Coordinates of C-alpha atoms and ligand atoms in Angstrom, one line a residue:
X921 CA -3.1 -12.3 21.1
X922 CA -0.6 -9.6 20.0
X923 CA 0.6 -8.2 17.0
X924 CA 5.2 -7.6 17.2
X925 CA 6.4 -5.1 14.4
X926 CA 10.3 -5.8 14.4
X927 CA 12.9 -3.0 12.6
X928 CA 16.1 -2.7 12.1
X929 CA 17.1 0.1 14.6
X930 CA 20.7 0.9 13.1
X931 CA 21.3 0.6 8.6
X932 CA 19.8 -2.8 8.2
X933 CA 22.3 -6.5 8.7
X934 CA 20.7 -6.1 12.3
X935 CA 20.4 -10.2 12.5
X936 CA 16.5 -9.7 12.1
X937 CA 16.5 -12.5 10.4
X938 CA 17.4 -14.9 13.8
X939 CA 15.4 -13.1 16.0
X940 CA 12.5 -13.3 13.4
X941 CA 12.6 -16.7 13.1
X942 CA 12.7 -17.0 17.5
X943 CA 9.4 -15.3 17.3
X944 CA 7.7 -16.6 14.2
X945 CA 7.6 -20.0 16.0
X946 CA 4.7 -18.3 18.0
X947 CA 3.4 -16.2 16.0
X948 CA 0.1 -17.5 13.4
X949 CA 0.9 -14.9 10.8
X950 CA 4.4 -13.8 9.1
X951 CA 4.1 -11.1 7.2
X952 CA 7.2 -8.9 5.1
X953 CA 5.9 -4.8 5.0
X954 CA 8.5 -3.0 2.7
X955 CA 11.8 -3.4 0.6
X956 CA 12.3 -6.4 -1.6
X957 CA 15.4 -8.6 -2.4
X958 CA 17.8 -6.0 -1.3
X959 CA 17.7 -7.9 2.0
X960 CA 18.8 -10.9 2.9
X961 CA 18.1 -13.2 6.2
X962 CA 20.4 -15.9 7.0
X963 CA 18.6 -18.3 9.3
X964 CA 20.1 -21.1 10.5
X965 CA 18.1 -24.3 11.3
X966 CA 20.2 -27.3 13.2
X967 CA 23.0 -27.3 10.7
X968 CA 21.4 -26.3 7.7
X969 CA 21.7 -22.6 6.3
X970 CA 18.5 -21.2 4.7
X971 CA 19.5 -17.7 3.0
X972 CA 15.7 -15.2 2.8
X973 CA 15.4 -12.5 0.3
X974 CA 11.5 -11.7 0.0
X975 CA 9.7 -15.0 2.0
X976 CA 9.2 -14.0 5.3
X977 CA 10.9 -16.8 7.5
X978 CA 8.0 -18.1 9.1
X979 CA 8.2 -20.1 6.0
X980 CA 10.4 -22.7 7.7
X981 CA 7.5 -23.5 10.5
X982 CA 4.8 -25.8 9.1
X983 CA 1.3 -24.0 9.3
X984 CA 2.5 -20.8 9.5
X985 CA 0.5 -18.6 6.9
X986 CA 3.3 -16.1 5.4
X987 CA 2.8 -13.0 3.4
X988 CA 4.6 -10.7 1.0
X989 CA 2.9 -7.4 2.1
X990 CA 1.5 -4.4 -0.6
X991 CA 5.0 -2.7 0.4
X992 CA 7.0 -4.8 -0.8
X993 CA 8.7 -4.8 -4.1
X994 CA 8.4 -8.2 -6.2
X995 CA 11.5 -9.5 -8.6
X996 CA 9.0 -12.9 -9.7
X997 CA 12.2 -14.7 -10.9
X998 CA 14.0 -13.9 -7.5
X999 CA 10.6 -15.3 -6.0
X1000 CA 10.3 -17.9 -7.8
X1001 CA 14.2 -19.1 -7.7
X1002 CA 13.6 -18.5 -3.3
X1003 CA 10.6 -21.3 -3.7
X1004 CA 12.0 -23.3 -5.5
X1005 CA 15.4 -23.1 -3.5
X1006 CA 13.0 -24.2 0.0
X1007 CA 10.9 -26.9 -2.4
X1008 CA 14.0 -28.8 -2.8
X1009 CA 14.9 -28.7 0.4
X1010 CA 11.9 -30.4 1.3
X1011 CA 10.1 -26.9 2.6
X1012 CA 6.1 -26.3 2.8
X1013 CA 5.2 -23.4 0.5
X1014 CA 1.8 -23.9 0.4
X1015 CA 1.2 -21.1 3.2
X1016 CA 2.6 -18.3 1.0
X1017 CA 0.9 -15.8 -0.2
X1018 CA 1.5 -12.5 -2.0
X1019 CA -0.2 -8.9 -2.1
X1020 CA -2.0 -8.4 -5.2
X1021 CA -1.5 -4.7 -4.2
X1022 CA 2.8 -5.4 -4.7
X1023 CA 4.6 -3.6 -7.4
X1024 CA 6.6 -5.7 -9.9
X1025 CA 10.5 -4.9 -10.2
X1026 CA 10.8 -5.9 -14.0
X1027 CA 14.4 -5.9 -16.1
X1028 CA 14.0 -1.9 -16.8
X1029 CA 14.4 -1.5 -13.1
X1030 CA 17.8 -2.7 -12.8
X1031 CA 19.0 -1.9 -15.6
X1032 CA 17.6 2.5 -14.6
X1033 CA 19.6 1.6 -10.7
X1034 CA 22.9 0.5 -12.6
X1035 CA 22.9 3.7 -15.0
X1036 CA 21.6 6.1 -12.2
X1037 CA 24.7 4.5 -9.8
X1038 CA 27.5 5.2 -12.3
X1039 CA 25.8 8.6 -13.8
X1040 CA 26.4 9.5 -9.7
X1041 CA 30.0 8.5 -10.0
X1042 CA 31.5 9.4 -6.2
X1043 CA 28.3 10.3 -5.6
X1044 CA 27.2 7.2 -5.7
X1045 CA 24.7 5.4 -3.2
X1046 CA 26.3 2.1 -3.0
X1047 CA 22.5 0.0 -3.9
X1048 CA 22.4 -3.2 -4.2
X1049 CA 21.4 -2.8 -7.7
X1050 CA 18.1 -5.3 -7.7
X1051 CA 16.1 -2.4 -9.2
X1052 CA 14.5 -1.2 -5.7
X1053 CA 14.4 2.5 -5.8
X1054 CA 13.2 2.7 -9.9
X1055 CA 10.2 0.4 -8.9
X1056 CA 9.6 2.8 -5.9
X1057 CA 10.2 5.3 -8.3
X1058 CA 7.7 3.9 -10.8
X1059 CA 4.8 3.2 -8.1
X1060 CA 5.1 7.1 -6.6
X1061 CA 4.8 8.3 -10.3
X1062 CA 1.3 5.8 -10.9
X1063 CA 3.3 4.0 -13.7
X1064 CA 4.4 0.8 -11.9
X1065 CA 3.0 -2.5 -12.7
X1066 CA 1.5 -4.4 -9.4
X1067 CA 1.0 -8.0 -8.8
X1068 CA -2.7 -8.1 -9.7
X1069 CA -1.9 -6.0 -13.4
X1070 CA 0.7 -9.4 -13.5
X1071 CA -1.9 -12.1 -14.0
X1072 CA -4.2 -10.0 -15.6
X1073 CA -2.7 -10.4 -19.0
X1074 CA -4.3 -7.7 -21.1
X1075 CA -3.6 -5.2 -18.3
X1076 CA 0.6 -6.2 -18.4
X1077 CA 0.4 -6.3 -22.1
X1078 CA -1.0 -2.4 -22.0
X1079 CA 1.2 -1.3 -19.3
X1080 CA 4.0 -2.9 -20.1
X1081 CA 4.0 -1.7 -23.5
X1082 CA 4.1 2.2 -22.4
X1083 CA 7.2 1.6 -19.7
X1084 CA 9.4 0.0 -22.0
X1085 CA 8.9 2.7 -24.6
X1086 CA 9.6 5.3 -21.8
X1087 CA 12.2 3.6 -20.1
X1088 CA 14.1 2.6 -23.5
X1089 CA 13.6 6.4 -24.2
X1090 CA 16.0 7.3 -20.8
X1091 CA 18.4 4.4 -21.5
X1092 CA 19.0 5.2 -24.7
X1093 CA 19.3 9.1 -24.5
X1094 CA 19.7 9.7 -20.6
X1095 CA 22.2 7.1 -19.9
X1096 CA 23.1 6.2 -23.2
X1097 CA 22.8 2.6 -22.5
X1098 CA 20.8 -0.2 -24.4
X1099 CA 17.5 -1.0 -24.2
X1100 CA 15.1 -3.7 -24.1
X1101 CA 13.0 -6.0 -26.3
X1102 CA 9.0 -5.6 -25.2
X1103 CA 8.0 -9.4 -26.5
X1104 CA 10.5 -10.6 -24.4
X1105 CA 9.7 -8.9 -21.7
X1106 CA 6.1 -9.9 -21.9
X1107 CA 6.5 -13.3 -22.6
X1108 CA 9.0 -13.9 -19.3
X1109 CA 6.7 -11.9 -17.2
X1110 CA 4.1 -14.1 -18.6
X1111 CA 5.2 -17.3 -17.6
X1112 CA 6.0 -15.8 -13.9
X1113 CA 2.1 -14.9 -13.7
X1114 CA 1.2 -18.5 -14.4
X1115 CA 3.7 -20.0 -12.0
X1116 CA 2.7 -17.0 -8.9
X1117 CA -0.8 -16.8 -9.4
X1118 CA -1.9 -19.3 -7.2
X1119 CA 0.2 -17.3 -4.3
X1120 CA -1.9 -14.0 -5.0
X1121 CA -4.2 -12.9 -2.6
X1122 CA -6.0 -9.4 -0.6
X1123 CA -3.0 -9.6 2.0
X1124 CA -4.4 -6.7 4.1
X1125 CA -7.7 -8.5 4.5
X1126 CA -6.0 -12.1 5.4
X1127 CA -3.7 -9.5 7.8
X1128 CA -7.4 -8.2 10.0
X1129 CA -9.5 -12.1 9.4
X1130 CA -6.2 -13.2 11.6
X1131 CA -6.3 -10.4 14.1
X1132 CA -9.9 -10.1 14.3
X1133 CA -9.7 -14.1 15.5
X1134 CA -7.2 -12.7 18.2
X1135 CA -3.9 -14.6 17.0
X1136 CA -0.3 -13.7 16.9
X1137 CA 1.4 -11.5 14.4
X1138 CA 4.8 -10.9 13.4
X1139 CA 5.3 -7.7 11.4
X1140 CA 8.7 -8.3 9.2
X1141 CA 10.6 -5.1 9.0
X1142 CA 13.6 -5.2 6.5
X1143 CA 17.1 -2.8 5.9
X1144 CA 16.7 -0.5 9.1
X1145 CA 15.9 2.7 10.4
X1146 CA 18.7 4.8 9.1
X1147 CA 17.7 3.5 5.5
X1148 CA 13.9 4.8 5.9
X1149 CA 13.5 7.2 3.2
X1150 CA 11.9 9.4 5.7
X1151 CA 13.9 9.0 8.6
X1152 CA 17.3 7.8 7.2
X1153 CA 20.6 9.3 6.3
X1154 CA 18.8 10.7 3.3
X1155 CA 19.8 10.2 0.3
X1156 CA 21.8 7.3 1.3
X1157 CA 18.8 5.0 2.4
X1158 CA 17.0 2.6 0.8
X1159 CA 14.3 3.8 -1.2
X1160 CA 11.1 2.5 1.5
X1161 CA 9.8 3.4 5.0
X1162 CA 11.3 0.3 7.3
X1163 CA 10.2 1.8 10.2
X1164 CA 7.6 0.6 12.1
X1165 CA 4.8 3.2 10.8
X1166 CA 5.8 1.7 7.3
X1167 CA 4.3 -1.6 8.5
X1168 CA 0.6 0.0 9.0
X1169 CA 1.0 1.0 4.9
X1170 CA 2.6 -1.9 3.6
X1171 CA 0.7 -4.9 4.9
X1172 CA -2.4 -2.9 4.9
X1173 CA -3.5 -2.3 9.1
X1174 CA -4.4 0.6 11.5
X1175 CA -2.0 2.0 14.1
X1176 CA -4.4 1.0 16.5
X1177 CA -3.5 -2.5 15.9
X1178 CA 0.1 -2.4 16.9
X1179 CA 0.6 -3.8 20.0
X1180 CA 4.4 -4.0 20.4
X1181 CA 7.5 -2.5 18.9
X1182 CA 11.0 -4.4 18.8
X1183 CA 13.9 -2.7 17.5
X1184 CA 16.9 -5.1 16.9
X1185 CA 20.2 -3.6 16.9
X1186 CA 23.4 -5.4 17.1
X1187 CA 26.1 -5.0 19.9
X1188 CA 28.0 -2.8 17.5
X1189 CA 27.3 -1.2 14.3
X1190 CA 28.0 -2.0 10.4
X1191 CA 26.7 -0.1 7.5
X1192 CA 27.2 -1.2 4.3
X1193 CA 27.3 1.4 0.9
X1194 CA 28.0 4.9 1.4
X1195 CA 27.5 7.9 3.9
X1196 CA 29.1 9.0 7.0
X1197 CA 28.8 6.8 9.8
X1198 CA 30.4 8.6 12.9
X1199 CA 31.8 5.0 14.7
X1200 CA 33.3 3.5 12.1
X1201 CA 36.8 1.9 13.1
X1202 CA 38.9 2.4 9.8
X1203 CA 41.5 0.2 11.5
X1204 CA 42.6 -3.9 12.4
X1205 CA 40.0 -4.0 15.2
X1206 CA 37.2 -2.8 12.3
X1207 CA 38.7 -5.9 10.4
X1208 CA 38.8 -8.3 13.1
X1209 CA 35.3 -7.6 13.7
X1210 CA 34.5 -7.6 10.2
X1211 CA 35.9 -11.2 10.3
X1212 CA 34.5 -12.8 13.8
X1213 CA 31.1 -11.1 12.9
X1214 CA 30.8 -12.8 9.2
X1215 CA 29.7 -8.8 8.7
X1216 CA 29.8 -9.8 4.2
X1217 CA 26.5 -8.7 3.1
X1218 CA 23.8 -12.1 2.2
X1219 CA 22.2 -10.1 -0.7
X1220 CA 25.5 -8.6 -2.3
X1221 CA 28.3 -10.2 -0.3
X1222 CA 30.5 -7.0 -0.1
X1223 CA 32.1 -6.4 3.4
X1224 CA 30.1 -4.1 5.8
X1225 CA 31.9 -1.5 7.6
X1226 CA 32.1 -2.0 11.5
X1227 CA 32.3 0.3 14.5
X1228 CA 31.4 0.4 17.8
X1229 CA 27.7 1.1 19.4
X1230 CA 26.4 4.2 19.0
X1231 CA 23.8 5.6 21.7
X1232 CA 22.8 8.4 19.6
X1233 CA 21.4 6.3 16.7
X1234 CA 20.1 3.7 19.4
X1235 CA 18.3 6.7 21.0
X1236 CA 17.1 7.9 17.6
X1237 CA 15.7 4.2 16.6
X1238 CA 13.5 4.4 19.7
X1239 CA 12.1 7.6 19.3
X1240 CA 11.2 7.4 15.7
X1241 CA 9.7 3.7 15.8
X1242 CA 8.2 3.9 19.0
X1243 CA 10.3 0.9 20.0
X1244 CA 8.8 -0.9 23.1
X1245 CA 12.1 -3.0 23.5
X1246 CA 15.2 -4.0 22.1
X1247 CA 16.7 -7.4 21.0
X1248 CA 20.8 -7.2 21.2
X1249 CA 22.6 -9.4 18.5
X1250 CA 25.6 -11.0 17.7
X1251 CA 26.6 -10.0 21.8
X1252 CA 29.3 -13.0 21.3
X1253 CA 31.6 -11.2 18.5
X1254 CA 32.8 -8.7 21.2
X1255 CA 34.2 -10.7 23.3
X1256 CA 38.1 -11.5 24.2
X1257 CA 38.2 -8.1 24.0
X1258 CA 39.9 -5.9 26.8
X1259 CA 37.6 -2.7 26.4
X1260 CA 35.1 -1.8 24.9
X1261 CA 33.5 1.5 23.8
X1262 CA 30.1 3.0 23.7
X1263 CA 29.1 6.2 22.1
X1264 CA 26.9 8.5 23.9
X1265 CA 26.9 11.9 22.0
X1266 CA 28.3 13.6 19.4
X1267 CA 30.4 16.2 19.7
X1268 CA 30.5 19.5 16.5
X1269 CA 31.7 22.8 16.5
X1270 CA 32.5 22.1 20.3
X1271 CA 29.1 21.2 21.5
X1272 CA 28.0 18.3 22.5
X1273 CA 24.9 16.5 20.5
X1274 CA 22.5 14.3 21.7
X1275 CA 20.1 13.9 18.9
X1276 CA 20.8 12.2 15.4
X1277 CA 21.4 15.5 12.6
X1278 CA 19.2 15.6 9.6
X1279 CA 22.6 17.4 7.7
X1280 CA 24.5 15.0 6.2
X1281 CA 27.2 17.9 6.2
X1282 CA 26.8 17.8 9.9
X1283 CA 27.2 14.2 10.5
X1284 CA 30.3 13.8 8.7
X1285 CA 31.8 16.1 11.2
X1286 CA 30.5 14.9 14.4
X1287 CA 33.1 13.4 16.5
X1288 CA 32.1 10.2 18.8
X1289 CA 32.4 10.9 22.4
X1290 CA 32.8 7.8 23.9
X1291 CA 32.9 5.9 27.3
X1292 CA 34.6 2.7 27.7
X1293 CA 33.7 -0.1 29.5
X1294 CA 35.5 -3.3 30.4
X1295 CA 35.3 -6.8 28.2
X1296 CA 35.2 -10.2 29.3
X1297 CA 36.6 -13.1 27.8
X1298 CA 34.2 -15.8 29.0
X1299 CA 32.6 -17.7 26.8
X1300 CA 28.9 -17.0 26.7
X1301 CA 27.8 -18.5 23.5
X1302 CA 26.3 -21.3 25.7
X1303 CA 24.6 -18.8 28.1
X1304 CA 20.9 -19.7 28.5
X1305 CA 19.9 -17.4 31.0
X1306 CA 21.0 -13.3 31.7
X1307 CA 22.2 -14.6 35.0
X1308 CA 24.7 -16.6 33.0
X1309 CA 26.4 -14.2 31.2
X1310 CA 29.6 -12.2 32.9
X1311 CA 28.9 -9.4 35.0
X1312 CA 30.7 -7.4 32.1
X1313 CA 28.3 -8.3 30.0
X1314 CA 25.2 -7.7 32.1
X1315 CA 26.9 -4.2 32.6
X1316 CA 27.4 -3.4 28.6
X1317 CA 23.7 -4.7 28.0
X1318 CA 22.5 -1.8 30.9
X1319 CA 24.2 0.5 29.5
X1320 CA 23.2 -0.1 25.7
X1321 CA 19.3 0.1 27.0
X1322 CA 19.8 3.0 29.4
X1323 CA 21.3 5.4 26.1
X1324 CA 18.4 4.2 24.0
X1325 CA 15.3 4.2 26.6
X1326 CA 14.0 0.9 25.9
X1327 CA 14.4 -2.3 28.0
X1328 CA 16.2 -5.5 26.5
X1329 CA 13.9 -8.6 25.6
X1330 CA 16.0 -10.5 23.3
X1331 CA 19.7 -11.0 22.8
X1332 CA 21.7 -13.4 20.5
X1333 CA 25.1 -15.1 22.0
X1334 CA 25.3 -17.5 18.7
X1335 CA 24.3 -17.9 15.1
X1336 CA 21.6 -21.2 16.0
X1337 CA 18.5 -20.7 17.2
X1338 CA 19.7 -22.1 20.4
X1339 CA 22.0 -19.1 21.2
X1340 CA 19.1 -17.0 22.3
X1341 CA 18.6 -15.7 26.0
X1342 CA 15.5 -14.1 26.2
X1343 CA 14.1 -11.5 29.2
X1344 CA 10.8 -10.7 27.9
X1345 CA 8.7 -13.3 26.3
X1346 CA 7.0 -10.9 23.4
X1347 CA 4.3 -13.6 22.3
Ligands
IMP2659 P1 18.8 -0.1 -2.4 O1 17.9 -0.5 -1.3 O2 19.3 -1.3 -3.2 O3 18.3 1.0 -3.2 O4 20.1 0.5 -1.7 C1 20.1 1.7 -1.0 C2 21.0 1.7 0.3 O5 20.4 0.8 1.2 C3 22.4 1.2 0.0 O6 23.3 1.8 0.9 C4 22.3 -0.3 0.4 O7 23.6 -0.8 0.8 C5 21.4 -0.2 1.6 N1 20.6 -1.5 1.8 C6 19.6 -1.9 1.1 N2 19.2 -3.1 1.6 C7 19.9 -3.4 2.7 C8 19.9 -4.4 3.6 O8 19.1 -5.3 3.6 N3 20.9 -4.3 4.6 C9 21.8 -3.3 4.6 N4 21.8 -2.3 3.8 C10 20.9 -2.3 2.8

């Protein structure tokens, strides 16, 4: 048996999505730890395209139980839409099952992320506005409604009643925005209890009955490392811990259980909303790799900023996640080009840093140093083996694991499940 948490080591669009799917098919348990539909997993199946915001992939293996941990945050319509979406398509749901222990993102939430984002002006965040940091905000301040306070009617009437008073309250006189209707409200939320209720279950103890009978268990990070609210380019991260301690709290498990660590970045880097991001090509080779990458977010469809790899953050992801190995992505959109560039410090004020800042202020200045290294323009989304790919290749791979001290297990030459080479069998 063994227990995978994967992350996001760079700001989230990693391609965890693929490389969850590759190890879901052996894992016995699925289960998401943080965030809610701010992300999005494209998976794609044969020639069919299944888009994830909250259901753990796993979902599109038959008999694999899937969970929405305690640390996630639950939109039921967006839950309910994403069945509904896999029913028709002829997908099992039957094995899904959600924390009784999740907070509820209700109407109030989006409409607080919308008003805080344009009170910021070019301050601005750049969220995906799906109400993620107000119910964060809600469940730090012990007002936010949870899964279990859902079905229990009395208990959503009671609580629901206060928030909407209070949140009305800021709309109307903080933001000086509209409000909302609380019978409304209740009745939608309501109806979602009925149709979710049969999902609702003690994730954390299905989580140790399934480890405790030795089996395999995928960990589902979402976003990334440099969006932990801890970790992150604070205050422009997402408003959860995605790293890997985050998946001890939010599906409810010891550190002691954790057997491996994957961090997934991707052969270059993309960010999407705001903050500094030290690689970013602002130029026709940003946009061509923009382009041959598909890098257009699958939650909010806006176009992620691209640069090359960045050692530093690579470096960072290991240290503060533990990460046992790496899984490369999206290794095909580089190539056809001549040269390539890595970055493997920063350099402020005239000396060189090695290790990611805290200061924003900082960051924005730092200037990449960088070392190039040669392309190849082989094909190699048909590669099977490492062996098969160009010596160029092999030689950027090194190089990548060397700067972030963590060996390579996975890496993805292709958008199908097929277009995997893998180096270290995790399960
Ligand atoms: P929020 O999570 O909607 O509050 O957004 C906070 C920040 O995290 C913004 O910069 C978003 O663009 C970013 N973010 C949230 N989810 C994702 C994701 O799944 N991928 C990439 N960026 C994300």
């Amino acid at each position: 048996m063994s227990t995978v948490v994967l992350v996001g080591a760079q700001w989230g669009d990693e391609g965890k999505g693929k490389v969850t799917d590759y190890l879901a098919e052996k894992a016995d348990l699925v289960i998401r730890y943080q965030g809610g539909n701010n992300a999005g997993h494209t998976v794609v199946v044969g020639d069919e395209e299944f888009k994830l915001h909250l259901i753990p992939s796993g979902i599109l293996y038959e008999n694999k139980l899937c969970l929405i941990g305690n640390g996630v945050v639950i939109d039921p319509a967006v839950l309910l839409e994403e069945l509904r979406g896999l029913e028709s398509r002829g997908i099992n749901t039957d094995n899904l099952r959600i924390s009784n222990r999740a907070h509820v993102i209700l109407p109030y939430h989006r409409a607080l992320d919308q008003a805080e984002e344009e009170s910021k002006g070019s301050k601005k965040i750049g969220t995906t506005n799906r109400g993620i940091g107000p119910a964060y905000m809600d469940k730090s301040a012990r007002v936010g409604i949870r899964i279990i306070d859902l079905i229990e009617e009395n208990q959503l009437a009671d609580m629901l009643k206060t928030n909407v008073t209070n949140k009305n309250n800021l709309l109307s006189k903080i933001y000086n925005s509209s409000g909302f209707d609380y019978d409304k409200i209740l009745e939608e939320f309501k109806e979602y209890a009925k149709a979710l209720k049969k999902y609702v279950a003690d994730t954390s103890a299905l989580v140790n009955d399934v480890l405790e009978e030795g089996k395999n268990i995928l960990f589902e990070g979402a976003q990334g490392t440099l969006l932990d609210l801890d970790h992150g380019t604070y205050p422009y991260v997402t408003s959860s811990n995605p790293t890997a301690a985050g998946a001890c709290l939010g599906a409810g498990i010891g550190p002691t259980k954790i057997d491996k660590v994957l961090g997934v970045v991707k052969a270059y880097t993309t960010r999407v909303g705001e903050g500094p991001f030290p690689t970013e090509l602002i130029d026709e080779l940003g946009e061509s790799i923009r382009k041959n990458g598909h890098e257009y977010g699958t939650t909010t469809g806006r176009p992620r900023r691209c640069g090359w790899f960045d050692g530093v953050i690579a470096r960072y992801a290991v240290r503060t996640n533990g990460l046992t190995y790496l899984a490369v992505t999206k290794l095909d959109v580089l190539t056809g080009l001549d040269k390539l560039k890595i970055c493997t410090g920063y350099q402020y004020n005239g000396e060189i840093i090695r290790d990611f800042p805290a200061s924003l202020q900082v960051l924005s200045k730092c200037e990449p140093v960088y070392e190039e290294m040669p392309g190849w323009q082989e094909d190699i989304s048909q590669a099977q083996s490492y062996d098969e790919l160009p010596a160029t290749a092999k030689a950027y791979l090194e190089r990548i694991s060397e700067l972030a001290g963590a060996p390579i297990a996975i890496i993805g030459v292709g958008v199908k499940r097929t277009q995997t080479i893998v180096v270290h069998e995790l399960f």
